[in-house]
Every structure is written in C-alpha cells, then in structure tokens.
Amino acid sequence: MWPFHRKEKRSSLSNPQAWLVDMFTGGTKSATGVNVTPDRALQASAVHACVRVLSETIASLPLHVYKRLDRGKEKATDHYLYPILHDAPNPEMTSFEFRETMMGHLCLRGNAYAEKVFDRAGRIKELWPLNPDRVTVTRDKTTKQLVYTVTIPDEARKAELGSDRILHIRGLSGDGIIGYSPIKLARESIGLSLATEEYGARFFGNGSRPGGVLEHPGKLGTEARKNLKTSWEEMHKGLEQSHRIAILEEGLKWHQIGIAPEEAQFLESRQFQAVDIARIFRVPPHLVGILDRATFSNIEQQSIDFVVNTIRPWLVRHEQAYKQRLFDIDDVNHFAEFLIDGLLRGDIQSRYGAYSIGRQNGWLSADDIRELENMNPLPDGQGKTYLLPLNMVPADQTAKVGDMAKEKGLQDENKKQKQRFNNAFRHLFKDAITRIIKRERADVLRQVRKKTNAEEFEKWLDEFYKEHEEFVRRNITPVMTSFLELSGQAEAIEDGVNEYVEKHIRNSMANIRTLIANETDKEKTLIEMFDMWEGKRTTEMAIQETA
C-alpha cells in the first residue's frame, strides 16, 4: 500500500492523465502505424537492452553519504540518510532495486518520482517510487511552488503533494520542470524497429506464401477457392509445415517466385534500427550485443567512453537531485556520491604501472594502493608511510637526509640520484612502449592473416594508425608528464608527448611497409619484427626518452 498521507481529492475524466490516455489510445502512433508507449517500446529488443544496461549499471554502483572535511571527505555512516540510500529506501525494496526502477523511469519517460515519508522528528525514513505516467506537475498560482498530483487508479482518486514531499529526477528538459520522454522523441525510430520485428514474425509464421502462386486451368467458384485456400494453408502454413511435399490435382500448376528485395533486406533493417536505438540512449553497440565492428583494441576505449560520456552525466543528475531534495537546506557538509572507480579499472598491468608512478611520486601510500585493490591495510600502520621521489625515503626523514648530504658534501650524490632517476623512469617508459607495441602486433597480424591484397592492406594500415595515435598518446602521457615535471621541464610536456607520438607512428608505419614490400611470407616476417621490437626497440626507445 502506498503511504499517501495528505489532502486528497476525487479524480474525474475532465483532466485524464497520461497513463489513462495511453490505456485507451495505445500511445503515440508512429508513421509505421505502430502505437509507441514506454511499455510497448520495451518489446523492442534494442530498447530493452539499452534500458537494462543503463539501469543496472547505475543501480550496481556503490552509493555513499559523505561528510566534507577541511581537506577531503569521509563516509558519514551515522547520517540518517546513509541506510536509506546505501541499503534500503523502504521495507519492500533494496537500494539496487529502487535505483534500477528510478533509472528505468528516466530512460523510458524522462522523469523519475519518489514519495518521501517522514518520521515524527521530520526526517526522511522511507522513499517510495511513483509511476511517472500517474504524476502531473503544475505550479500553484498562489505560492508559486510546484505541486505533484498523483492519480491512484485503484481507488479512483488523486492526491496532491508539495515539492517537499517528492524526490524528482529529470532527464533532458525544455523548461527545467518536466523531462522529455526519450520514447516519445524517438517514436519513429522505435516504431520502425517494432514494425520490422512484427514483419519478420509474420513473414516466417505465414508459411502459406512460400515464394510462389497456384494456377488453376479453369474458373473456380467461391466455395472452391475457399476450400483450396483452406486445404493449402492446413498443409503448408507455419514453420512446422514448411518443406512438406505438395500434391497438385485437377491441372493445378505451381509457379515459383523469388522473395522481394525489401523482404530480403529486412534483417539488415533490423540491425540498423538496433544501432540507431543504441545511439538514442548513447550506449555503445557492443553492450547491446552488436559486435560487428568491435575489436579487442577498441572495446576498452568504448567502455571508458561509456562511463565518461553516458553514465557520468546520469550520476551527476542523481547526486544533485539527492543533495537538493533529500538533504536539509542548511546542511552544507553532507552529500551523496557514487563510486565509479570499479568501472574505470584497467587491466592489472596498467593499474600496477599507475600505482608505481603514484608510489614513487609520493602521493600514494601502500595502504592507499591496497584499498584500491580491495585489500586490507598492512598491520601496525606499516602501509601509511609516503615516500619521496628519487631517494625513496620516508617523508618524515627528509630533514635527516638533507643534513647528512650537507655534512658530507657529497657532490657526486646528485649524479647518482640522477642516474637512479633515469633508470626508474626507463622501466616505466619501457612498460608503456611495450603495451603500445603489443597492440600493434595483435591488430597488424590479425589483418595480415585475412590475406588482403596490398592495396587493401595499405588502406587499412593508414586507418589503423590514425586510430592508434590516441592509444599511443594515452599510454605515454602519464610517464612523460611525471618524468618532465620531476626533472624541472614541465613546460615541455605537451611538445614531448606530441613529438613522441608523431615519431612512433611514423617509424612503425615505415618499418612495416618496408619489411613486407617484397616478402612472400609476410606473417612470419612480421612476427620476427615484433619480437625484435618488444625486446630491443623498447629498450632503445626508453633509453632515448630518458637521455
């Protein structure tokens, strides 16, 4: 039972709600003739997949309440909203189910509503989601405040709630009050997808049209035509009756006809509509099962792009709505925030390389790294120490090291430190360059094994290295930045990165073209070249960058 505790008024048919209109009209009709409603749109597999991906991703992220500190933040597990947002918003739903429902409403209807229930102290104790089709938002002419009217069909009444009783999360909006319904905006595309699915079902289900016509030498009467039609459909209509032997009597002739081009292309149309719907929801195609253009080299980048450009804006909408509508107005120290670190985790080699840089540069401790890897801290506070770059001593001992250097006058120590500095970063450069070359090896060898001709391979090579340029830049930038900053050359970071990327792409393409120009066994030659690159070339390039 929904916990409505407010002034109520009876509903009438003079002002029907959206859900009632959809019930009797079947929703908004598209040009294909298909009525498109949010619930009907879910029958399109691409829409269903996109809504599930977005809803389940948002719902699965950890959501915590934090308290601001002078520097940083800490979890506020004692805040009254913490168990509501993190664990269970009401007795019937988990936090996952609640956020999944709210995000589903946003994807399908552009708005998500939840009623706030308060305890005797005036604090929120429960949140109950409301069906957006049964909520109407108006502005009170006297107070100028928003009023949310909720229709309760089972009890044939309406209940009015003030804006202080509703958690409202909006999608893209034209007036800042009501979000646009993505399904209504994209009804033509979704209607076309539903129409092609229905067409395919009817096409394969109607086996009485197996690609031909029956010709009778005489003139058939009404009853004879009816009997012939019924007999033929009983024998051949439907998938179960397909490919059965047909016996023709009384001079009947069978004329074979082909499938019309538009019918033969409907599978391609369905695939295009799936991509189009994924574009509407800004979901990468590979997340909804479209893998035609997906490769091991670009799926990782697509997944990161999904988090940054699709998931993050939705998270900001949720977080700011929680702050504005759930926390007390005068409470400036508490806020709710999602953790997205898990979605951005790279492979183990990339993570450990990043941790190494953070540890050596002094802004990550051993316990910080262990926490990021979901491990417990080291015992007795052993992992809380931060190290300084170069000499790698505990930060609280820097004064002692400075005094010792002054007392001994070890001028040669600077040279040794510089050498250790270069050696340390040489390994980091080598690791980054190795990752870059391994990707080149995998993609180039895969293309060579397709046995394409020289002209096609040249075209592919140009396209690959245009895309590969961003991968090179992303891997080399962190190492180059740290190296130049610590060596007092921060102003040269941009030029250094650009110079390396241009040089690497130019040399790799030139070497590959020269090597396979006159080789018959191109795969074997390339394998030998990449083996050499992963050994000798990475070392030489690392030495060159740190020289």
C-alpha positions in Angstrom: 0.0 0.0 0.0 1.4 3.4 -1.0 2.0 5.6 2.1 -0.1 8.7 1.0 -0.7 10.9 4.0 -2.1 14.2 2.7 -5.2 16.1 1.5 -7.0 14.1 -1.2 -9.5 14.9 -3.9 -11.6 12.8 -6.3 -10.4 12.2 -9.9 -12.6 12.9 -12.9 -12.4 12.3 -16.7 -12.2 16.0 -17.4 -8.5 16.0 -16.9 -7.2 12.5 -17.8 -3.6 11.6 -17.0 -1.0 10.3 -19.5 -1.4 6.7 -18.3 -5.2 6.8 -19.0 -4.7 8.3 -22.4 -2.2 5.6 -23.3 -4.6 2.9 -22.0 -7.4 3.9 -24.4 -5.4 5.2 -27.4 -2.4 2.8 -27.3 0.1 5.6 -27.0 1.5 7.8 -29.7 1.2 6.4 -33.2 4.3 6.4 -35.4 4.4 6.7 -39.2 4.7 2.9 -39.4 1.2 2.6 -37.8 2.6 1.1 -34.6 1.5 2.7 -31.4 4.6 3.5 -29.3 4.3 3.7 -25.5 7.1 3.2 -22.9 5.9 -0.3 -22.1 5.4 -1.2 -25.7 8.9 0.2 -26.6 10.4 -2.4 -24.2 9.3 -5.1 -26.5 11.9 -3.9 -28.9 15.0 -5.9 -28.0 17.4 -2.9 -28.5 15.3 -0.6 -26.3 15.1 -3.3 -23.6 18.8 -3.9 -23.8 19.7 -0.2 -23.5 17.4 0.4 -20.6 18.7 -2.6 -18.8 22.4 -1.6 -19.4 21.8 1.9 -18.0 19.5 0.9 -15.1 21.6 -2.0 -13.9 24.9 0.0 -14.2 23.6 2.9 -12.2 21.9 0.6 -9.6 25.1 -1.6 -9.2 27.4 1.3 -8.3 28.1 1.8 -4.6 26.3 4.9 -3.2 27.6 6.5 0.0 26.8 9.6 2.1 29.9 11.6 2.8 30.9 14.4 5.2 33.1 17.2 4.0 36.4 17.7 5.8 38.8 20.7 5.7 40.7 18.6 3.2 38.9 15.6 1.6 35.9 13.7 2.9 34.9 10.7 5.0 31.9 8.3 4.9 29.1 9.5 7.2 27.7 6.1 8.1 25.9 7.7 11.1 23.8 10.0 8.9 20.1 9.2 8.8 20.1 9.1 5.0 23.0 6.6 4.8 21.0 3.4 5.3 18.2 4.7 3.0 20.5 5.4 0.1 23.1 2.7 0.6 20.9 -0.2 1.9 17.1 0.0 1.5 14.9 3.0 0.8 11.8 1.3 2.0 10.8 -2.1 3.6 10.0 -3.6 0.2 12.9 -2.6 -2.0 16.7 -2.8 -1.8 18.8 0.1 -2.8 19.7 -1.6 -6.1 16.0 -2.2 -7.0 15.0 1.3 -6.1 17.7 2.9 -8.2 17.1 0.4 -11.0 13.4 1.4 -11.0 14.1 5.1 -10.9 16.6 4.9 -13.8 14.2 2.8 -15.8 11.6 5.5 -15.4 14.1 8.1 -16.6 15.1 6.1 -19.7 11.5 5.4 -20.7 9.7 8.5 -19.5 12.3 11.2 -18.9 11.2 11.7 -15.2 11.6 9.7 -12.0 9.5 10.4 -8.9 9.6 9.1 -5.4 7.5 10.0 -2.4 9.3 10.9 0.8 7.8 9.5 4.1 8.9 11.3 7.3 9.3 10.2 10.9 8.0 12.1 13.9 11.2 14.1 14.0 10.6 15.4 10.4 13.4 13.3 8.9 13.1 11.1 5.9 12.7 7.5 6.8 11.4 6.0 3.5 11.4 6.6 -0.2 8.7 5.1 -2.5 8.9 5.2 -6.3 5.9 6.5 -8.2 4.7 5.7 -11.7 5.6 8.8 -13.8 2.5 8.2 -16.0 0.3 8.9 -13.0 2.1 12.1 -11.9 1.2 15.6 -13.1 3.3 18.6 -12.3 1.7 22.0 -12.0 2.6 25.3 -10.3 0.4 26.7 -7.5 -0.9 30.2 -8.6 -0.7 31.5 -5.0 2.6 30.1 -3.6 4.3 29.6 -7.0 5.5 26.3 -5.7 5.4 23.1 -7.8 2.5 20.7 -7.0 2.7 17.0 -7.8 -0.7 15.4 -8.4 -0.7 11.6 -8.2 -3.5 9.6 -9.7 -4.4 6.4 -7.8 -6.5 4.3 -10.3 -7.4 1.5 -7.9 -9.1 4.0 -5.6 -10.3 6.4 -8.3 -8.8 9.4 -6.5 -6.0 11.9 -6.8 -3.6 13.1 -4.1 -1.7 16.4 -4.2 1.9 16.5 -2.8 4.1 19.6 -2.4 7.5 19.7 -3.8 8.9 19.0 -0.3 7.3 15.6 -0.4 8.7 14.4 -3.7 12.2 13.4 -5.0 12.1 14.3 -8.7 14.9 13.4 -11.0 14.6 14.9 -14.5 16.2 13.9 -17.8 16.7 16.4 -20.7 14.1 19.1 -20.2 12.8 22.1 -22.2 11.5 24.1 -19.2 13.6 22.7 -16.3 10.4 21.2 -14.7 9.4 18.2 -16.8 11.9 16.0 -18.6 11.4 14.9 -22.2 10.3 11.3 -22.8 13.0 9.7 -24.9 10.4 7.2 -26.2 8.1 9.9 -27.5 11.0 11.8 -29.0 12.3 8.7 -30.8 8.9 7.1 -31.5 9.6 6.9 -35.2 12.8 5.0 -34.8 11.4 2.7 -32.1 8.2 2.3 -34.1 10.2 1.2 -37.2 12.1 -1.3 -35.0 8.8 -2.7 -33.6 7.3 -2.8 -37.1 10.3 -4.8 -38.6 10.1 -7.3 -35.7 6.4 -7.8 -36.3 7.0 -8.0 -40.1 9.7 -10.7 -39.6 7.4 -12.7 -37.3 4.6 -12.6 -39.8 6.8 -13.3 -42.7 8.2 -16.5 -41.2 5.0 -17.5 -39.5 2.9 -17.3 -42.7 4.4 -20.3 -44.5 1.3 -20.3 -46.9 3.3 -17.9 -49.0 6.4 -20.0 -49.6 7.5 -18.0 -52.6 5.0 -18.9 -55.4 1.4 -19.0 -56.7 -1.1 -21.7 -57.7 -2.7 -21.6 -61.1 -5.9 -23.5 -62.0 -6.8 -24.2 -65.6 -10.5 -23.5 -65.1 -12.6 -21.0 -63.3 -13.1 -21.6 -59.6 -16.3 -20.8 -57.8 -16.3 -19.0 -54.4 -16.7 -22.3 -52.4 -13.9 -24.0 -54.5 -11.5 -21.1 -53.9 -12.3 -21.2 -50.2 -11.7 -24.9 -50.0 -8.5 -24.8 -52.0 -7.1 -21.9 -49.8 -8.1 -23.7 -46.5 -6.6 -27.0 -47.7 -3.3 -25.4 -48.8 -2.9 -23.4 -45.5 -3.5 -26.6 -43.5 -0.8 -28.3 -45.3 1.8 -25.6 -45.6 1.2 -22.6 -43.3 3.6 -22.1 -40.4 7.2 -23.2 -39.7 6.1 -26.7 -38.6 4.5 -27.3 -42.0 7.4 -25.9 -44.1 9.1 -28.0 -46.8 6.3 -30.6 -46.9 5.5 -32.3 -50.2 2.6 -30.7 -52.2 0.4 -32.8 -54.3 -1.3 -30.9 -57.1 -4.6 -32.2 -58.7 -7.1 -31.1 -61.4 -4.4 -29.4 -63.5 -3.1 -27.1 -60.8 0.3 -25.6 -61.6 2.9 -24.1 -59.2 4.8 -21.0 -60.2 8.0 -20.2 -58.2 8.6 -16.6 -57.4 11.5 -15.0 -55.6 11.5 -13.1 -52.3 11.0 -9.4 -52.9 14.2 -7.3 -52.3 12.6 -5.3 -49.5 11.8 -8.6 -47.7 15.3 -9.9 -48.2 16.7 -6.8 -46.7 14.6 -6.6 -43.5 17.3 -8.3 -41.4 19.7 -5.5 -42.3 17.0 -3.0 -41.5 16.5 -4.6 -38.0 20.3 -4.4 -37.4 20.4 -0.7 -38.4 17.4 0.1 -36.1 19.2 -1.6 -33.2 22.3 0.6 -33.8 20.0 3.7 -34.1 18.3 2.9 -30.8 21.7 2.4 -29.1 22.6 5.9 -30.5 19.5 7.4 -28.9 20.4 6.1 -25.5 24.1 6.8 -26.1 25.0 3.1 -25.3 28.0 1.6 -27.2 26.7 -1.1 -29.6 28.8 -3.9 -28.1 27.0 -3.5 -24.8 23.7 -4.5 -26.5 25.1 -7.4 -28.4 26.1 -5.6 -31.7 29.7 -6.8 -32.2 30.2 -6.3 -36.0 32.7 -3.5 -35.6 34.0 -4.4 -32.2 37.7 -5.4 -31.7 39.8 -6.1 -28.6 41.6 -2.9 -29.3 38.6 -0.6 -29.3 36.1 -2.2 -26.8 38.2 -1.0 -23.9 38.1 2.6 -25.1 34.4 2.3 -25.9 33.8 1.1 -22.4 35.7 4.1 -20.9 33.8 6.4 -23.2 30.5 4.8 -22.0 31.4 5.6 -18.3 32.6 9.2 -19.0 30.0 10.4 -21.6 27.0 8.3 -20.8 27.0 7.1 -17.1 28.7 10.1 -15.5 26.0 12.7 -16.6 23.3 10.4 -15.2 25.2 10.1 -11.9 25.5 13.8 -11.7 21.7 14.2 -12.2 21.1 11.7 -9.4 23.7 13.1 -7.0 22.5 16.7 -7.4 18.8 15.7 -7.1 19.6 13.9 -3.8 21.5 16.9 -2.5 18.8 19.3 -3.4 15.7 17.3 -2.4 16.8 14.9 0.4 19.4 16.7 2.5 18.4 19.6 4.8 18.8 23.0 3.1 21.2 24.2 5.8 23.3 21.0 5.7 26.3 22.0 3.5 28.7 19.4 4.9 26.9 16.2 3.8 26.3 14.9 0.3 25.7 11.6 -1.6 28.2 10.3 -4.2 28.5 7.3 -6.4 31.8 5.4 -6.7 32.8 4.7 -10.3 36.4 3.6 -9.8 35.4 0.0 -10.5 34.1 0.9 -13.9 37.3 2.6 -14.9 39.7 -0.1 -13.7 42.2 -1.1 -16.4 44.0 -4.4 -16.7 46.4 -5.5 -14.0 49.5 -4.3 -15.8 48.0 -0.8 -16.4 46.9 -0.5 -12.8 50.2 -1.6 -11.3 52.0 0.8 -13.6 49.8 3.7 -12.4 50.3 2.6 -8.8 54.1 2.6 -9.3 54.1 6.2 -10.5 51.9 7.3 -7.6 54.0 5.5 -5.1 57.3 6.8 -6.5 56.0 10.4 -6.7 54.9 10.4 -3.1 51.1 10.8 -3.4 50.1 7.1 -2.8 51.0 5.0 0.2 51.0 1.2 0.3 47.6 1.3 2.2 46.1 3.6 -0.4 47.1 1.1 -3.2 45.8 -1.8 -1.2 42.5 -0.1 -0.6 42.1 0.5 -4.4 42.7 -3.2 -4.9 40.1 -4.1 -2.2 42.8 -5.4 0.2 43.1 -4.8 3.9 45.8 -2.3 5.2 49.1 -3.6 6.3 49.3 -4.4 10.1 50.7 -2.0 12.7 50.5 1.0 10.3 53.3 -0.2 8.1 51.5 0.9 4.9 50.7 4.5 5.9 54.2 5.9 5.0 54.6 8.1 2.0 57.8 8.1 0.1 59.6 11.0 -1.7 60.7 10.6 -5.3 64.4 9.9 -6.3 65.8 8.8 -3.0 62.6 7.0 -1.9 63.0 7.7 1.8 60.1 8.2 4.3 58.8 11.7 4.2 59.5 12.3 7.9 63.2 11.6 7.4 63.9 14.2 4.6 65.5 16.6 7.1 67.9 14.0 8.3 68.9 13.1 4.7 69.4 16.7 3.9 71.7 17.3 6.9 73.7 14.2 6.1 74.2 15.4 2.5 75.3 18.8 3.7 77.7 17.4 6.2 79.4 15.0 3.9 79.4 17.3 0.9 78.6 14.5 -1.4 78.5 16.3 -4.7 78.6 13.0 -6.5 75.4 12.0 -4.9 73.5 14.3 -7.3 74.9 12.3 -10.2 73.9 9.0 -8.7 70.4 10.3 -7.9 70.1 11.5 -11.5 71.1 8.1 -12.7 68.7 6.3 -10.4 66.0 8.7 -11.5 66.7 7.9 -15.2 66.8 4.2 -14.5 63.5 4.2 -12.7 61.7 6.1 -15.4 63.4 4.0 -18.1 61.5 1.0 -16.8 58.2 3.0 -16.9 58.8 4.2 -20.4 59.7 0.6 -21.5 56.4 -0.7 -19.9 54.3 1.9 -21.7 56.0 1.4 -25.1 55.7 -2.4 -24.7 51.9 -2.0 -24.2 51.7 0.1 -27.4 53.7 -2.4 -29.5 51.7 -5.4 -28.3 48.5 -3.7 -29.5 50.2 -3.0 -32.9 51.3 -6.6 -33.1 47.8 -8.1 -32.4 46.0 -5.9 -34.9 48.5 -5.9 -37.7 49.0 -9.7 -37.6 45.2 -10.2 -37.5 44.8 -8.1 -40.6 47.7 -9.9 -42.4 46.0 -13.3 -41.7 42.9 -12.1 -43.6 45.0 -12.4 -46.8 44.0 -8.9 -48.1 45.8 -7.6 -51.2 48.5 -4.9 -50.9 46.2 -2.0 -51.7 43.6 -3.0 -49.1 46.3 -3.6 -46.5 47.8 -0.1 -47.2 44.4 1.5 -46.7 43.8 -0.4 -43.5 47.3 0.5 -42.2 46.6 4.2 -42.6 43.2 3.9 -40.9 44.6 1.8 -38.0 47.5 4.2 -37.2 45.1 7.2 -37.2 43.1 5.4 -34.5 46.2 4.1 -32.8 47.6 7.6 -32.3 45.2 8.2 -29.4 46.2 4.9 -27.8 49.9 5.8 -28.0 49.1 9.3 -26.5 47.1 7.8 -23.7 49.8 5.4 -22.6 52.8 7.7 -23.0 51.4 10.9 -21.4 51.4 9.8 -17.7 55.0 8.7 -17.8 56.2 11.6 -19.9 54.3 14.1 -17.6 55.8 12.7 -14.4 59.3 12.5 -15.9 59.4 16.1 -17.2 57.7 17.5 -14.1 60.2 15.9 -11.8 63.2 16.9 -14.0 62.1 20.5 -14.0 60.8 20.6 -17.6 57.1 20.9 -17.1 56.8 23.4 -19.9 57.9 20.8 -22.4 55.3 18.2 -21.6 53.0 18.9 -24.5 55.8 19.1 -27.0 57.4 16.0 -25.6 54.2 13.9 -25.9 53.4 15.2 -29.4 57.0 14.6 -30.6 57.0 11.0 -29.3 53.5 10.1 -30.7 54.5 11.5 -34.2 57.9 9.7 -34.1 56.4 6.4 -33.0 53.6 6.3 -35.6 56.0 7.4 -38.4 58.7 4.9 -37.6 56.2 2.0 -37.1 54.4 2.5 -40.4 57.6 3.0 -42.3 59.2 -0.2 -40.9 56.1 -2.3 -41.6 55.8 -1.1 -45.2 59.5 -1.6 -45.9 59.6 -5.0 -44.3 56.7 -6.6 -46.2 57.1 -4.9 -49.5 58.9 -7.9 -51.1 58.2 -10.7 -48.6 56.2 -13.7 -49.6 55.7 -15.0 -46.0 54.5 -11.7 -44.5 53.2 -13.2 -41.3 56.4 -14.9 -40.4 58.4 -11.7 -41.2 56.2 -9.5 -39.1 56.3 -11.9 -36.1 60.1 -11.7 -36.2 60.0 -7.9 -36.4 57.6 -7.6 -33.5 59.7 -10.0 -31.4 62.6 -7.7 -32.0 60.5 -4.6 -31.3 59.3 -5.9 -27.9 62.9 -6.6 -26.9 65.5 -4.3 -28.5 63.3 -1.5 -29.7 61.5 -0.9 -26.4 64.8 -0.7 -24.5 66.4 1.7 -27.1 63.4 4.0 -27.1 63.2 4.0 -23.3 66.9 5.0 -23.1 66.4 7.7 -25.7 63.4 9.3 -23.9 65.3 9.4 -20.6 68.6 10.6 -22.0 
